[in-house]
CSV table of C-alpha atoms in Angstrom, one decimal:
chain,number,residue,atom,x,y,z
A,300,UNK,CA,46.7,21.3,-1.0
A,301,UNK,CA,46.2,18.2,1.1
A,302,UNK,CA,45.9,15.1,-1.0
A,303,UNK,CA,43.3,12.4,-0.3
A,304,UNK,CA,45.7,10.2,1.4
A,305,UNK,CA,46.6,12.7,3.8
A,306,UNK,CA,43.3,14.1,4.6
A,307,UNK,CA,42.1,11.2,7.0
A,308,UNK,CA,45.4,11.6,9.0
A,309,UNK,CA,45.2,15.2,9.0
A,310,UNK,CA,41.5,15.2,10.3
A,311,UNK,CA,42.7,12.9,13.1
A,312,UNK,CA,45.6,15.1,14.1
A,313,UNK,CA,43.4,18.1,14.0
A,314,UNK,CA,40.7,16.5,16.2
A,315,UNK,CA,43.4,15.4,18.7
A,316,UNK,CA,45.0,18.9,18.9
A,317,UNK,CA,41.6,20.6,19.2
A,318,UNK,CA,40.4,18.1,21.9
A,319,UNK,CA,43.7,18.7,23.8
A,320,UNK,CA,43.3,22.4,23.5
A,321,UNK,CA,39.8,22.2,25.0
A,322,UNK,CA,41.0,20.1,27.8
A,323,UNK,CA,43.9,22.5,28.5
A,324,UNK,CA,41.3,25.5,28.6
A,325,UNK,CA,38.9,23.8,30.9
A,326,UNK,CA,41.0,22.0,33.5
A,327,UNK,CA,42.0,23.6,36.8
A,328,UNK,CA,39.9,26.6,36.7
A,329,UNK,CA,40.9,27.5,40.3
A,330,UNK,CA,44.5,27.9,39.1
A,331,UNK,CA,43.8,31.5,38.2
A,332,UNK,CA,45.1,35.0,38.9
A,333,UNK,CA,43.0,37.5,40.8
A,334,UNK,CA,44.6,40.8,41.0
A,335,UNK,CA,43.6,44.5,40.2
A,336,UNK,CA,42.3,43.9,36.7
A,337,UNK,CA,40.6,40.8,37.4
A,338,UNK,CA,38.9,42.3,40.6
A,339,UNK,CA,37.8,45.3,38.4
A,340,UNK,CA,36.1,43.2,35.9
A,341,UNK,CA,34.5,40.9,38.4
A,342,UNK,CA,33.1,43.6,40.6
A,343,UNK,CA,31.7,45.5,37.5
A,344,UNK,CA,30.2,42.4,36.0
A,345,UNK,CA,28.5,41.3,39.1
A,346,UNK,CA,27.9,44.6,40.9
A,347,UNK,CA,25.4,47.4,40.8
A,348,UNK,CA,26.9,49.1,37.6
A,349,UNK,CA,27.2,46.1,35.3
A,350,UNK,CA,26.8,48.1,32.1
A,351,UNK,CA,28.9,51.3,32.4
A,352,UNK,CA,29.5,53.5,29.2
A,353,UNK,CA,33.3,53.7,29.9
A,354,UNK,CA,35.8,50.7,30.5
A,355,UNK,CA,38.9,50.1,32.3
A,356,UNK,CA,42.0,52.4,32.1
A,357,UNK,CA,44.4,51.3,29.3
A,358,UNK,CA,48.1,50.9,29.4
A,359,UNK,CA,48.4,53.8,26.9
A,360,UNK,CA,46.6,56.5,28.8
A,361,UNK,CA,42.7,56.8,27.8
A,362,UNK,CA,40.1,54.5,29.1
A,363,UNK,CA,38.9,51.6,27.0
A,364,UNK,CA,35.4,51.6,25.5
A,365,UNK,CA,32.7,49.9,27.3
A,366,UNK,CA,31.9,46.8,25.4
A,367,UNK,CA,34.6,44.6,27.0
A,368,UNK,CA,33.0,44.9,30.4
A,369,UNK,CA,29.5,44.4,28.8
A,370,UNK,CA,30.6,40.9,27.6
A,371,UNK,CA,31.5,39.9,31.1
A,372,UNK,CA,28.4,41.5,32.5
A,373,UNK,CA,26.2,39.7,30.0
A,374,UNK,CA,27.8,36.4,31.1
A,375,UNK,CA,27.6,37.1,34.6
A,376,UNK,CA,23.9,38.2,34.5
A,377,UNK,CA,22.6,35.8,31.8
A,378,UNK,CA,24.4,32.6,33.3
A,379,UNK,CA,24.0,33.7,36.9
A,380,UNK,CA,27.9,33.6,37.5
A,381,UNK,CA,28.3,35.0,40.9
A,382,UNK,CA,32.0,34.1,41.9
A,383,UNK,CA,35.2,34.9,40.1
A,384,UNK,CA,35.8,31.1,39.6
A,385,UNK,CA,32.5,30.9,37.7
A,386,UNK,CA,33.2,34.0,35.6
A,387,UNK,CA,36.6,32.6,34.6
A,388,UNK,CA,34.9,29.4,33.6
A,389,UNK,CA,32.7,31.4,31.4
A,390,UNK,CA,36.0,32.9,29.7
A,391,UNK,CA,37.3,29.3,29.2
A,392,UNK,CA,34.1,28.3,27.5
A,393,UNK,CA,34.2,31.4,25.1
A,394,UNK,CA,37.7,30.4,24.1
A,395,UNK,CA,36.8,26.8,23.5
A,396,UNK,CA,34.0,28.1,21.2
A,397,UNK,CA,36.7,30.3,19.4
A,398,UNK,CA,38.8,27.2,18.9
A,399,UNK,CA,36.0,25.0,17.6
A,400,UNK,CA,34.8,27.9,15.4
A,401,UNK,CA,38.2,28.4,14.0
A,402,UNK,CA,38.3,24.7,13.1
A,403,UNK,CA,35.0,25.0,11.5
A,404,UNK,CA,36.0,28.0,9.4
A,405,UNK,CA,39.2,26.1,8.3
A,406,UNK,CA,37.1,23.0,7.1
A,407,UNK,CA,34.0,24.6,5.8
A,408,UNK,CA,34.8,28.1,4.6
A,409,UNK,CA,38.6,28.2,3.6
A,410,UNK,CA,38.9,26.8,-0.1
A,411,UNK,CA,40.6,23.4,-0.2
A,412,UNK,CA,43.8,24.8,-1.9
A,413,UNK,CA,44.4,27.1,1.0
A,414,UNK,CA,43.3,25.0,3.9
A,415,UNK,CA,46.5,23.3,5.1
A,416,UNK,CA,47.9,26.4,6.8
A,417,UNK,CA,44.7,27.0,8.4
A,418,UNK,CA,44.7,23.5,9.9
A,419,UNK,CA,48.2,23.9,11.1
A,420,UNK,CA,47.2,27.3,12.7
A,421,UNK,CA,44.2,25.8,14.4
A,422,UNK,CA,46.3,22.8,15.8
A,423,UNK,CA,49.0,25.0,17.0
A,424,UNK,CA,46.9,27.7,18.6
A,425,UNK,CA,45.1,25.0,20.3
A,426,UNK,CA,48.2,23.9,22.3
A,427,UNK,CA,50.2,27.1,22.3
A,428,UNK,CA,51.0,27.7,26.0
A,429,UNK,CA,50.5,31.4,25.8
A,430,UNK,CA,47.2,31.1,24.0
A,431,UNK,CA,46.1,28.6,26.7
A,432,UNK,CA,47.1,31.0,29.4
A,433,UNK,CA,45.3,34.0,27.9
A,434,UNK,CA,42.1,31.9,27.6
A,435,UNK,CA,42.1,31.3,31.4
A,436,UNK,CA,42.2,35.0,32.6
A,437,UNK,CA,39.8,37.5,33.7
A,438,UNK,CA,41.1,40.1,31.1
A,439,UNK,CA,39.1,42.1,28.6
A,440,UNK,CA,41.4,40.8,25.9
A,441,UNK,CA,40.7,37.2,26.9
A,442,UNK,CA,37.2,37.5,25.4
A,443,UNK,CA,38.4,38.7,22.0
A,444,UNK,CA,39.0,35.4,20.3
A,445,UNK,CA,35.3,34.3,19.4
A,446,UNK,CA,34.8,37.8,18.0
A,447,UNK,CA,38.0,37.6,16.0
A,448,UNK,CA,36.9,34.3,14.5
A,449,UNK,CA,33.4,35.8,13.6
A,450,UNK,CA,35.3,38.8,12.0
A,451,UNK,CA,37.6,36.4,9.9
A,452,UNK,CA,34.5,34.4,8.8
A,453,UNK,CA,32.8,37.6,7.8
A,454,UNK,CA,35.9,38.9,5.9
A,455,UNK,CA,35.9,35.6,3.9
A,456,UNK,CA,32.3,36.3,2.9
A,457,UNK,CA,33.1,40.0,2.1
A,458,UNK,CA,32.0,39.5,-1.5
A,459,UNK,CA,28.5,39.2,-0.4
A,460,UNK,CA,26.1,41.8,1.2
A,461,UNK,CA,25.6,40.2,4.4
A,462,UNK,CA,29.4,39.2,4.9
A,463,UNK,CA,30.5,42.7,4.1
A,464,UNK,CA,28.0,44.2,6.4
A,465,UNK,CA,28.9,41.7,9.3
A,466,UNK,CA,32.7,42.4,8.7
A,467,UNK,CA,32.1,46.3,9.1
A,468,UNK,CA,29.9,45.7,12.2
A,469,UNK,CA,32.3,43.2,13.9
A,470,UNK,CA,35.4,45.3,13.0
A,471,UNK,CA,33.7,48.3,14.8
A,472,UNK,CA,32.9,46.2,17.9
A,473,UNK,CA,36.5,44.7,18.2
A,474,UNK,CA,37.9,48.1,19.0
A,475,UNK,CA,35.1,48.7,21.5
A,476,UNK,CA,35.9,45.4,23.3
A,477,UNK,CA,39.6,46.4,23.6
A,478,UNK,CA,41.4,49.2,21.7
A,479,UNK,CA,43.8,46.8,20.0
A,480,UNK,CA,40.8,45.8,17.9
A,481,UNK,CA,40.9,49.2,16.2
A,482,UNK,CA,44.3,48.7,14.9
A,483,UNK,CA,43.7,45.2,13.9
A,484,UNK,CA,40.4,45.8,12.1
A,485,UNK,CA,42.1,49.0,10.5
A,486,UNK,CA,45.0,47.0,9.2
A,487,UNK,CA,42.8,44.5,7.5
A,488,UNK,CA,40.6,47.1,6.0
A,489,UNK,CA,43.5,49.2,4.7
A,490,UNK,CA,45.3,46.0,3.3
A,491,UNK,CA,42.2,44.7,1.5
A,492,UNK,CA,41.4,48.2,0.2
A,493,UNK,CA,44.9,48.6,-1.2
A,494,UNK,CA,45.4,45.1,-2.7
A,495,UNK,CA,41.9,43.6,-3.3
A,496,UNK,CA,39.4,46.4,-3.1
A,497,UNK,CA,37.2,44.9,-5.8
A,498,UNK,CA,36.4,41.8,-3.7
A,499,UNK,CA,34.5,43.8,-1.1
A,500,UNK,CA,30.9,45.1,-1.2
A,501,UNK,CA,32.1,48.4,0.3
A,502,UNK,CA,28.8,50.1,0.6
A,503,UNK,CA,27.6,47.2,2.8
A,504,UNK,CA,30.8,47.3,4.7
A,505,UNK,CA,30.3,51.0,5.4
A,506,UNK,CA,26.8,50.4,6.6
A,507,UNK,CA,28.0,47.8,9.0
A,508,UNK,CA,30.7,50.0,10.3
A,509,UNK,CA,28.3,53.0,10.7
A,510,UNK,CA,26.0,50.8,12.8
A,511,UNK,CA,28.8,49.4,14.8
A,512,UNK,CA,30.3,53.0,15.4
A,513,UNK,CA,26.9,54.3,17.0
A,514,UNK,CA,27.8,52.5,20.2
A,515,UNK,CA,31.1,54.4,20.1
A,516,UNK,CA,29.6,57.7,20.6
A,517,UNK,CA,29.7,57.8,24.5
A,518,UNK,CA,33.4,56.9,24.5
A,519,UNK,CA,34.3,59.5,21.9
A,520,UNK,CA,32.4,62.1,23.8
A,521,UNK,CA,34.3,61.2,27.0
A,522,UNK,CA,37.6,61.5,25.1
A,523,UNK,CA,36.7,64.9,23.8
A,524,UNK,CA,35.5,66.2,27.3
A,525,UNK,CA,38.1,64.4,29.5
A,526,UNK,CA,41.5,64.6,27.5
A,527,UNK,CA,44.1,62.4,29.3
A,528,UNK,CA,47.9,62.3,29.1
A,529,UNK,CA,48.9,59.5,26.6
A,530,UNK,CA,51.9,57.4,26.9
A,531,UNK,CA,52.9,57.2,23.4
A,532,UNK,CA,56.5,57.9,22.6
A,533,UNK,CA,58.8,57.6,19.5
A,534,UNK,CA,61.2,55.7,21.8
A,535,UNK,CA,58.6,52.8,21.6
A,536,UNK,CA,59.2,52.3,17.9
A,537,UNK,CA,62.4,50.4,18.6
A,538,UNK,CA,63.0,47.6,19.0
A,539,UNK,CA,60.3,46.4,16.7
A,540,UNK,CA,58.3,44.7,19.5
A,541,UNK,CA,55.3,43.8,17.4
A,542,UNK,CA,57.3,41.4,15.0
A,543,UNK,CA,59.5,40.1,17.8
A,544,UNK,CA,56.3,39.2,19.8
A,545,UNK,CA,54.7,37.9,16.6
A,546,UNK,CA,57.4,35.1,16.7
A,547,UNK,CA,58.1,34.7,20.3
A,548,UNK,CA,54.4,34.5,21.2
A,549,UNK,CA,53.9,31.8,18.5
A,550,UNK,CA,56.8,29.8,19.8
A,551,UNK,CA,55.6,30.1,23.4
A,552,UNK,CA,58.8,31.8,24.4
A,553,UNK,CA,57.0,35.0,25.7
A,554,UNK,CA,56.1,33.0,28.8
A,555,UNK,CA,59.7,33.4,30.0
A,556,UNK,CA,61.6,36.6,31.1
A,557,UNK,CA,64.0,36.4,28.1
A,558,UNK,CA,64.5,40.0,26.9
A,559,UNK,CA,66.1,38.7,23.6
A,560,UNK,CA,62.6,37.7,22.6
A,561,UNK,CA,61.0,41.0,23.2
A,562,UNK,CA,59.2,40.6,26.4
A,563,UNK,CA,60.6,41.8,29.8
A,564,UNK,CA,57.3,40.2,31.3
A,565,UNK,CA,56.9,36.7,32.2
A,566,UNK,CA,57.7,34.1,34.7
A,567,UNK,CA,61.0,34.3,36.7
A,568,UNK,CA,64.1,32.6,35.3
A,569,UNK,CA,63.6,29.7,37.8
A,570,UNK,CA,60.9,28.3,35.6
A,571,UNK,CA,63.7,27.3,33.3
A,572,UNK,CA,65.0,24.8,35.9
A,573,UNK,CA,61.5,23.2,36.3
A,574,UNK,CA,60.6,20.5,37.2
A,575,UNK,CA,62.3,19.5,40.5
A,576,UNK,CA,62.6,16.0,41.8
A,577,UNK,CA,64.0,15.4,45.4
A,578,UNK,CA,65.2,19.0,45.4
A,579,UNK,CA,67.0,18.6,42.1
A,580,UNK,CA,66.2,20.6,39.1
A,581,UNK,CA,65.8,18.7,35.8
A,582,UNK,CA,65.9,21.8,33.7
A,583,UNK,CA,63.3,20.2,31.2
A,584,UNK,CA,61.9,23.6,30.5
A,585,UNK,CA,65.3,25.0,29.6
A,586,UNK,CA,65.9,22.0,27.4
A,587,UNK,CA,62.5,22.5,25.7
A,588,UNK,CA,63.4,26.2,25.0
A,589,UNK,CA,66.6,25.0,23.4
A,590,UNK,CA,64.8,22.6,21.2
A,591,UNK,CA,62.2,25.1,20.2
A,592,UNK,CA,64.9,27.5,19.2
A,593,UNK,CA,66.7,25.1,17.1
A,594,UNK,CA,63.4,23.9,15.3
A,595,UNK,CA,62.4,27.6,14.8
A,596,UNK,CA,65.7,28.2,13.0
A,597,UNK,CA,65.4,25.0,11.0
A,598,UNK,CA,61.9,26.0,9.9
A,599,UNK,CA,63.1,29.5,9.0
A,600,UNK,CA,65.9,28.0,6.9
A,601,UNK,CA,63.5,25.6,5.1
A,602,UNK,CA,61.2,28.5,4.4
A,603,UNK,CA,63.8,30.6,2.9
A,604,UNK,CA,65.2,27.8,0.8
A,605,UNK,CA,62.2,26.2,-0.3
A,606,UNK,CA,59.5,29.0,-0.2
A,607,UNK,CA,61.0,32.4,-0.4
A,608,UNK,CA,64.3,32.0,-2.6
A,609,UNK,CA,62.5,30.6,-5.6
A,610,UNK,CA,59.9,33.4,-5.5
A,611,UNK,CA,62.3,36.3,-5.0
A,612,UNK,CA,61.3,38.0,-8.3
A,613,UNK,CA,57.7,38.0,-6.9
A,614,UNK,CA,58.6,39.0,-3.4
A,615,UNK,CA,56.6,42.3,-3.6
A,616,UNK,CA,53.7,40.3,-5.0
A,617,UNK,CA,53.9,37.8,-2.0
A,618,UNK,CA,54.3,40.5,0.6
A,619,UNK,CA,51.1,42.2,-0.5
A,620,UNK,CA,49.4,38.9,-0.1
A,621,UNK,CA,48.1,38.8,-3.7
A,622,UNK,CA,48.6,35.0,-4.1
A,623,UNK,CA,45.4,34.1,-2.2
A,624,UNK,CA,43.0,35.3,0.4
A,625,UNK,CA,44.9,33.5,3.1
A,626,UNK,CA,48.2,35.4,2.0
A,627,UNK,CA,46.2,38.7,1.9
A,628,UNK,CA,44.9,38.2,5.5
A,629,UNK,CA,48.3,37.2,7.0
A,630,UNK,CA,49.9,40.1,5.2
A,631,UNK,CA,47.1,42.5,6.5
A,632,UNK,CA,47.8,41.3,10.1
A,633,UNK,CA,51.6,41.1,9.9
A,634,UNK,CA,52.1,44.3,8.2
A,635,UNK,CA,48.9,46.3,8.2
A,636,UNK,CA,48.0,45.7,11.8
A,637,UNK,CA,51.7,45.7,12.8
A,638,UNK,CA,52.6,49.0,11.2
A,639,UNK,CA,49.5,50.8,12.6
A,640,UNK,CA,50.1,49.6,16.2
A,641,UNK,CA,53.8,50.3,16.1
A,642,UNK,CA,53.3,53.6,14.5
A,643,UNK,CA,51.0,54.7,17.3
A,644,UNK,CA,53.9,54.9,19.6
A,645,UNK,CA,52.4,52.8,22.3
A,646,UNK,CA,54.2,50.3,24.4
A,647,UNK,CA,53.2,46.9,22.8
A,648,UNK,CA,52.5,44.2,25.4
A,649,UNK,CA,52.5,40.6,24.4
A,650,UNK,CA,48.9,40.2,25.2
A,651,UNK,CA,48.0,42.9,22.5
A,652,UNK,CA,48.5,40.2,20.0
A,653,UNK,CA,45.5,38.2,21.4
A,654,UNK,CA,43.4,40.0,18.7
A,655,UNK,CA,45.3,38.5,15.9
A,656,UNK,CA,44.6,35.0,17.4
A,657,UNK,CA,45.7,32.3,15.1
A,658,UNK,CA,47.1,34.5,12.3
A,659,UNK,CA,50.8,34.5,13.7
């Protein structure tokens, strides 16, 4: 819990981080990618078929549901966005709304005794380079954050009828925006049902889920009538990419082509030598990566020594997240979501964790 003396400085630091995060998300909009996925989204959102009942093809075989495209179409049609640059500005604004919304949830919804890790999470996701990158792309996953924040808010209100209904509704919609949402929502529901089931108005949650599932019918009908070859494989279970990316995404190291951190995708190794002055590389990125690695190890050692070791007798209790709602939610994402997505046998890409937003 943050003491009175630290509250003012914490608020100043949080405001500075959020302001910097907003600036990073809004500057240089023309510095954007425009390849196959981006073209597909733009042409659908602004073309003659802006509201299809099926979405883009996924990396695991079947096509995504339609709702992800509809989000872009509603932005394009409602705000008269007629160029890719204008549309990506819409994505940036959505991510700013998500960031500010996360700060509001941390300050207004999360109880004071659990607030400090949420303030850290908000500040860190504000300036995380990977989060900034994803908030500036014409990708379906890039519009997930505001819906994730709304889902987390509803989950916190799950003891009330309206909150439970909204949690069920938004959970069903997350997967219809992008299929990773099904695994994320499913992991949280399963974990909550296992370890804190009495905290939920389950009838209202079920009603919300049922309403949210109605819009899923066209996609399910398509899957049944057009079976496609899936790309799942048991070989994808190892290495445990989800948990490797949980760490490397959070540290910003997934930006680099460093297989040891679980991502073969990323910028060329030449980024490590950046910047260059007068034709000579200063290797500041390489130095920064080294510093991040050292700090990460130091944090891990402190966490084990000060946080985990004294609680070994209650380790199972901590893993389940029974200590607090915050612990329950993090465990649900880290283990519930992680196990479900890994067990699917799909290739797990770094951008699949966008749906977890600030929880890592």
